[in-house]
PDB file of C-alpha atoms in Angstrom:
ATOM      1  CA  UNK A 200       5.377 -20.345  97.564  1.00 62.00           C
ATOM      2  CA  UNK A 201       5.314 -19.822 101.204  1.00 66.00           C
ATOM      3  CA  UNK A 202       1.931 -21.361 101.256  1.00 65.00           C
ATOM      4  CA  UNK A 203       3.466 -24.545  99.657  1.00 69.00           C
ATOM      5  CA  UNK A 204       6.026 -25.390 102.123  1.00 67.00           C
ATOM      6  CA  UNK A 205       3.980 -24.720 104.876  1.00 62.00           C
ATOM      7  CA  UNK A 206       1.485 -26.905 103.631  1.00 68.00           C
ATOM      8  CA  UNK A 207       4.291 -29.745 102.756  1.00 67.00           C
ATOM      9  CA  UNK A 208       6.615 -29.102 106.376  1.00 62.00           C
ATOM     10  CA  UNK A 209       2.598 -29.707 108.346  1.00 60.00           C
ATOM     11  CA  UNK A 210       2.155 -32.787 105.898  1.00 62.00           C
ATOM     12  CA  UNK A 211       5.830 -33.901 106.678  1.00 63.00           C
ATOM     13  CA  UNK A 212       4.962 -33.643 110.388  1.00 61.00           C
ATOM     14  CA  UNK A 213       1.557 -35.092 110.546  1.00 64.00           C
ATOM     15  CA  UNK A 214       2.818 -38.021 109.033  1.00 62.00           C
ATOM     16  CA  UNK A 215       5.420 -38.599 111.435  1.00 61.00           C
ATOM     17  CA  UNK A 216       3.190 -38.312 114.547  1.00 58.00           C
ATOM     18  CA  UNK A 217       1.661 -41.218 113.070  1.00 59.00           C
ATOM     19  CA  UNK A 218       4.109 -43.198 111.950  1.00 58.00           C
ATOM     20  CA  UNK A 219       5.151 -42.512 116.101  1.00 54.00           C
ATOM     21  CA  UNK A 220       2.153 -44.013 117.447  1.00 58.00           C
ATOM     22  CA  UNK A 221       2.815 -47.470 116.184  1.00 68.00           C
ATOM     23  CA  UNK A 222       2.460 -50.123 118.528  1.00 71.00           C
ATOM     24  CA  UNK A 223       4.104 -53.522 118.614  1.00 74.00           C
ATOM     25  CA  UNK A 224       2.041 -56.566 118.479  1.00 80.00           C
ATOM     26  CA  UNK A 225       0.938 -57.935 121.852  1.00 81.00           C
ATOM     27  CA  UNK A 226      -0.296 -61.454 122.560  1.00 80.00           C
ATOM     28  CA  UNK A 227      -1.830 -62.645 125.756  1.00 84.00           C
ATOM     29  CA  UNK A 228      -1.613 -66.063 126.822  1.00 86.00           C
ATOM     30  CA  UNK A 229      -3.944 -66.861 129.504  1.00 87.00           C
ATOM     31  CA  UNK A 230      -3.037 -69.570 131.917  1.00 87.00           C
ATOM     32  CA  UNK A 231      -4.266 -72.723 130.248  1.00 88.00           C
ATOM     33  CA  UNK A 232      -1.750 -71.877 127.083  1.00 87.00           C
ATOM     34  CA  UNK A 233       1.484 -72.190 129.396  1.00 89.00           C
ATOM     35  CA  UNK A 234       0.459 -74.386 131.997  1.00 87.00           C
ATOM     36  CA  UNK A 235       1.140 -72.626 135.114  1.00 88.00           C
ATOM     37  CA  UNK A 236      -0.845 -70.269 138.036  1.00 88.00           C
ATOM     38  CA  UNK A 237      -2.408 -67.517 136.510  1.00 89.00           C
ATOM     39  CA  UNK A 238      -0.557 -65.261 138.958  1.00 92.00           C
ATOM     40  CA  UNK A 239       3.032 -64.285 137.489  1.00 92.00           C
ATOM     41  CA  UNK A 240       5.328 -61.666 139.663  1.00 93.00           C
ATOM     42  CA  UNK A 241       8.517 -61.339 137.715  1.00 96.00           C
ATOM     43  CA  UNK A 242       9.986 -61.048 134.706  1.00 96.00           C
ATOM     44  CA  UNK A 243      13.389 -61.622 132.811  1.00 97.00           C
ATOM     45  CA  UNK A 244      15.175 -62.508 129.761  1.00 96.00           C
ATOM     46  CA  UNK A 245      18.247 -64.304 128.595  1.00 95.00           C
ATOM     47  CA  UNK A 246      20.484 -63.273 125.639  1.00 94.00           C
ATOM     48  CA  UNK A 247      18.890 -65.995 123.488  1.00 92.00           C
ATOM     49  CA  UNK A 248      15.675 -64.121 124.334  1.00 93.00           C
ATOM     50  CA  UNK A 249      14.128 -67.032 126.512  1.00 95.00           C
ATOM     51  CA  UNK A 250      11.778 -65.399 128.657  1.00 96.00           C
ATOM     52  CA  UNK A 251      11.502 -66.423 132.244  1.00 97.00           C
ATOM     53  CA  UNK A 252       8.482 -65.677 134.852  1.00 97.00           C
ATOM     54  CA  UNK A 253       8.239 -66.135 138.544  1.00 97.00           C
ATOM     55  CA  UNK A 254       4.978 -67.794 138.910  1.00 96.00           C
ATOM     56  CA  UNK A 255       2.838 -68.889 141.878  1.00 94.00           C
ATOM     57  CA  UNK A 256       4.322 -72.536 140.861  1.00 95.00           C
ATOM     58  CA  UNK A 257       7.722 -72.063 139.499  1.00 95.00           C
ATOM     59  CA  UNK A 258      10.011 -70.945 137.142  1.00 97.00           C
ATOM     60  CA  UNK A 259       7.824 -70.424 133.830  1.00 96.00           C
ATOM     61  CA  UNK A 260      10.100 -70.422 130.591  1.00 96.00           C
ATOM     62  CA  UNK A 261       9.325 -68.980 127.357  1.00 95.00           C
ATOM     63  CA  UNK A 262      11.534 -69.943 124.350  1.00 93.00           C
ATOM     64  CA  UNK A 263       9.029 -67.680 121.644  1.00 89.00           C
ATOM     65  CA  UNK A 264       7.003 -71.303 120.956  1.00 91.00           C
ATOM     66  CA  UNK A 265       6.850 -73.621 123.856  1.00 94.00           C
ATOM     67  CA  UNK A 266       6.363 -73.257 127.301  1.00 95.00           C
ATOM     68  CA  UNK A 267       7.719 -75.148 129.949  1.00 96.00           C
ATOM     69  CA  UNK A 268       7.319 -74.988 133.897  1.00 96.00           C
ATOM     70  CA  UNK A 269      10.102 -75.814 136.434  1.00 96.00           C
ATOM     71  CA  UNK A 270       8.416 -76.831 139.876  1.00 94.00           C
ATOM     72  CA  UNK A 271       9.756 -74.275 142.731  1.00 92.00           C
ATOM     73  CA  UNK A 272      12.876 -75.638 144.434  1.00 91.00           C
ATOM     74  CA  UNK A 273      10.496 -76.310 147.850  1.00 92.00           C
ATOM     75  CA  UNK A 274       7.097 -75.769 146.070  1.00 92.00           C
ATOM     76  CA  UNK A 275       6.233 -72.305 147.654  1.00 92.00           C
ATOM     77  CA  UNK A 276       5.227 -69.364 145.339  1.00 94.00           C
ATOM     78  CA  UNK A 277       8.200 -68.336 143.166  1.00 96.00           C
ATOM     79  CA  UNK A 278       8.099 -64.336 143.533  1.00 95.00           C
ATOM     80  CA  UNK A 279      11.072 -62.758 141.641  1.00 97.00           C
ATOM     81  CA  UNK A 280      13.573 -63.831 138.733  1.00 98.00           C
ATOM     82  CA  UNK A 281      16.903 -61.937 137.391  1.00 98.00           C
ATOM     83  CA  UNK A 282      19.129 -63.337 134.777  1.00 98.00           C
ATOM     84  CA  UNK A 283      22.325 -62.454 134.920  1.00 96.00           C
ATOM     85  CA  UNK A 284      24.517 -64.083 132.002  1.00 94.00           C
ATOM     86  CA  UNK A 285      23.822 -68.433 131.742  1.00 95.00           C
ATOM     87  CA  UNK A 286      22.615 -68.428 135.379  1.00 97.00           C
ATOM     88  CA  UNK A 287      18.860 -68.065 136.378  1.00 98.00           C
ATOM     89  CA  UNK A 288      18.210 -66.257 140.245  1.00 98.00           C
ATOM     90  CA  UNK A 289      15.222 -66.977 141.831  1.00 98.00           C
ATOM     91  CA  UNK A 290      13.534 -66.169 144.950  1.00 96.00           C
ATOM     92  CA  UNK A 291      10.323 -67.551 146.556  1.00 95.00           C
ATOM     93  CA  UNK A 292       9.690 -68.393 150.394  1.00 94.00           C
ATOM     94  CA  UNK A 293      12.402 -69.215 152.857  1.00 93.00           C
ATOM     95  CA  UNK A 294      14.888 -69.962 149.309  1.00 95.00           C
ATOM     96  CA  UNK A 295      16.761 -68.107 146.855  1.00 95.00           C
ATOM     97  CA  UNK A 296      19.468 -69.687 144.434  1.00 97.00           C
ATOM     98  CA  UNK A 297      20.184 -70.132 140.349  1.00 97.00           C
ATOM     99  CA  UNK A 298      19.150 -72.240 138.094  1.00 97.00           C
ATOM    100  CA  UNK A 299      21.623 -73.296 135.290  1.00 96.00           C
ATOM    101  CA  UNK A 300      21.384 -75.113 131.753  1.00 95.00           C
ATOM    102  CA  UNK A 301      22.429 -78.153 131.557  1.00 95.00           C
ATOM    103  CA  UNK A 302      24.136 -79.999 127.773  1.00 95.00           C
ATOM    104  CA  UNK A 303      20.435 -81.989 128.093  1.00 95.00           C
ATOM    105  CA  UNK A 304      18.868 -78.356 127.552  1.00 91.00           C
ATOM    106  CA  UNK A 305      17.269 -78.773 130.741  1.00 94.00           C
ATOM    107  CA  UNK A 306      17.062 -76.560 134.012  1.00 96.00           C
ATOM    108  CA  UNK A 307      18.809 -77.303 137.203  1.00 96.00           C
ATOM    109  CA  UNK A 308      18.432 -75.971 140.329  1.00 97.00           C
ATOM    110  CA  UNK A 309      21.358 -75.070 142.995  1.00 96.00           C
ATOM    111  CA  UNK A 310      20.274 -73.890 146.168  1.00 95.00           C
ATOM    112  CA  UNK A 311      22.255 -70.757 147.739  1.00 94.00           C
ATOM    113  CA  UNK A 312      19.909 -69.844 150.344  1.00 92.00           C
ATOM    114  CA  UNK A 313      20.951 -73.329 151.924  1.00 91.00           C
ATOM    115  CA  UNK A 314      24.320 -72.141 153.176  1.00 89.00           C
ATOM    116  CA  UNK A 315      22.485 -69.803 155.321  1.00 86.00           C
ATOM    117  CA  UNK A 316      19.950 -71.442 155.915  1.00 82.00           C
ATOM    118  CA  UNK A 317      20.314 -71.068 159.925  1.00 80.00           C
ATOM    119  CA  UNK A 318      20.607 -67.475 159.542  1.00 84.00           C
ATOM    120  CA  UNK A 319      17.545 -66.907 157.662  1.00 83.00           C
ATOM    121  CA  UNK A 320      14.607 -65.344 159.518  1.00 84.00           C
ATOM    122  CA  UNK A 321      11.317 -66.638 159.937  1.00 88.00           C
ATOM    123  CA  UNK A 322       8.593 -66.312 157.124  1.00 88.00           C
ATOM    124  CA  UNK A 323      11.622 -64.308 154.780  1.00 89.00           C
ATOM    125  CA  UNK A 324      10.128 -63.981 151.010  1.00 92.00           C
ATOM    126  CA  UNK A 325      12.361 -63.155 148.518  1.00 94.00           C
ATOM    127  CA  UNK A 326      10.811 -60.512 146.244  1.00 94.00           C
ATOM    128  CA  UNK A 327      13.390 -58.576 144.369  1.00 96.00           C
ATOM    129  CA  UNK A 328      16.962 -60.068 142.704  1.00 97.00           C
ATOM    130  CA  UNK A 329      19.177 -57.076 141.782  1.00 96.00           C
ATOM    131  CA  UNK A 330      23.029 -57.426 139.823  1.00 96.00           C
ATOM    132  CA  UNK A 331      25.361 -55.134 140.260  1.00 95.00           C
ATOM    133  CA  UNK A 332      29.113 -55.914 139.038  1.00 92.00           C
ATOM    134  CA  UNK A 333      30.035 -58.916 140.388  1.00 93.00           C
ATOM    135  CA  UNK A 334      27.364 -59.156 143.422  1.00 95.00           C
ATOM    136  CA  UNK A 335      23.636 -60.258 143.077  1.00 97.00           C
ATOM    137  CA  UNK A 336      21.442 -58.714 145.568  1.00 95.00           C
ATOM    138  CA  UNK A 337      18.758 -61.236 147.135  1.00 95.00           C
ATOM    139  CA  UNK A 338      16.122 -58.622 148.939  1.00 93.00           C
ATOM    140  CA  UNK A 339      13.242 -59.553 151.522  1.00 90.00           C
ATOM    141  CA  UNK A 340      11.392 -57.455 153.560  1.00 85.00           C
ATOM    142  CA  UNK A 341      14.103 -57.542 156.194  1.00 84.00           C
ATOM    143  CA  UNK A 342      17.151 -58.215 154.755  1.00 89.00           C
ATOM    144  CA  UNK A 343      19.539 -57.663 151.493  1.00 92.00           C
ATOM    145  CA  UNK A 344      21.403 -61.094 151.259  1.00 92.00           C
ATOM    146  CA  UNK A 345      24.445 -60.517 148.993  1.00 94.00           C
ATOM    147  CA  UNK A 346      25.894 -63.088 146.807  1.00 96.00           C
ATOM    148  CA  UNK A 347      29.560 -62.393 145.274  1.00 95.00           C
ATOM    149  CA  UNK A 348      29.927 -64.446 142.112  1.00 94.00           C
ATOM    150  CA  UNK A 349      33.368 -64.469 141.749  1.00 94.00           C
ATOM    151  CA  UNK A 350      33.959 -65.725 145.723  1.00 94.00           C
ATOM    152  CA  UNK A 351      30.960 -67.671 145.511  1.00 93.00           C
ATOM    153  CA  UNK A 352      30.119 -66.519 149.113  1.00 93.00           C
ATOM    154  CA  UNK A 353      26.760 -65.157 150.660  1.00 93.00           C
ATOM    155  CA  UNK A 354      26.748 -62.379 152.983  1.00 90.00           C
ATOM    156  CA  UNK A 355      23.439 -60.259 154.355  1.00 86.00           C
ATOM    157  CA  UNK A 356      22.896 -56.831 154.961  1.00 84.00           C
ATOM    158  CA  UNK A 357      20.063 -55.764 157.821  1.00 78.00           C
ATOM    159  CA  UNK A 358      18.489 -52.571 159.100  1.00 68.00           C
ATOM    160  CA  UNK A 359      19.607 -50.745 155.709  1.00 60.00           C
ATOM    161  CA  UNK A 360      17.174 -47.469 155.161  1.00 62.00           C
ATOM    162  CA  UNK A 361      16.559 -49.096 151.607  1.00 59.00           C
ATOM    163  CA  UNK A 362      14.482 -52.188 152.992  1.00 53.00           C
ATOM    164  CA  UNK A 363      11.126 -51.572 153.817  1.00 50.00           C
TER     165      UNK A 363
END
């Protein structure tokens, strides 16, 4: 009897370990498929789980069938995306701002980066967009620019020990 459930509890658990090592499916899509660089450096999605990429060209949009490419606001390398409910923040060289949906169902740009745009150093790439409450965090190698969505103002934070 003892014998039995032993047997049955190390069938019971067998079967779960593999049941535990299934994977989901993955598809690559190389390059030519969505019509952009191959080189992608960020990743986020919407709550209609449209998929957006910063890519060495632009804003790369997934929508689970069709791709679709939105040049880069002043054609540099697009290095980091964060959406944060219907607006799209990107970063790439010397620029950071959202992109919203228009009733057309297309993307439009707004520029934040130009109301600084005196104040911006040399060479700055934005590589990281962080939310947090009401503030969206812009971060370069030298700075933390800080934009408050419910003032709609920008303000920048420098020689903090979290920039590198």
């Amino acid at each position: 009897m003892k014998f039995i459930k032993l047997i049955s509890f190390l069938l019971f658990f067998i079967s779960q370990l593999f049941f535990a090592q299934e994977l989901p499916p993955i598809v690559k899509f190389s390059s030519n498929t969505y019509g952009a660089a191959s080189q992608n450096w960020m990743i986020s999605q919407d709550q209609n789980q449209f998929v957006y990429f910063a890519n060495n060209e632009g804003l790369l949009e997934f929508n689970g069938s069709e791709w679709k490419l939105n040049a880069s606001p002043n054609e540099t390398i697009m290095r980091s995306v964060k959406v944060v409910g219907d607006k799209i923040f990107t970063g790439c060289y010397m620029e950071f701002g959202f992109w919203k949906r228009q009733t057309n169902g297309q993307l439009k740009y707004n520029s934040l980066s130009n109301r600084v745009k005196s104040k911006l150093i040399e060479d700055e790439h934005f590589w990281n967009i962080v939310n947090i409450d009401n503030w969206v965090l812009f971060q370069s190698f030298i700075r933390i620019y800080a934009y408050d969505v419910k003032k709609n103002t920008i303000s920048f934070i420098e020689n903090h020990p979290y920039i590198f």
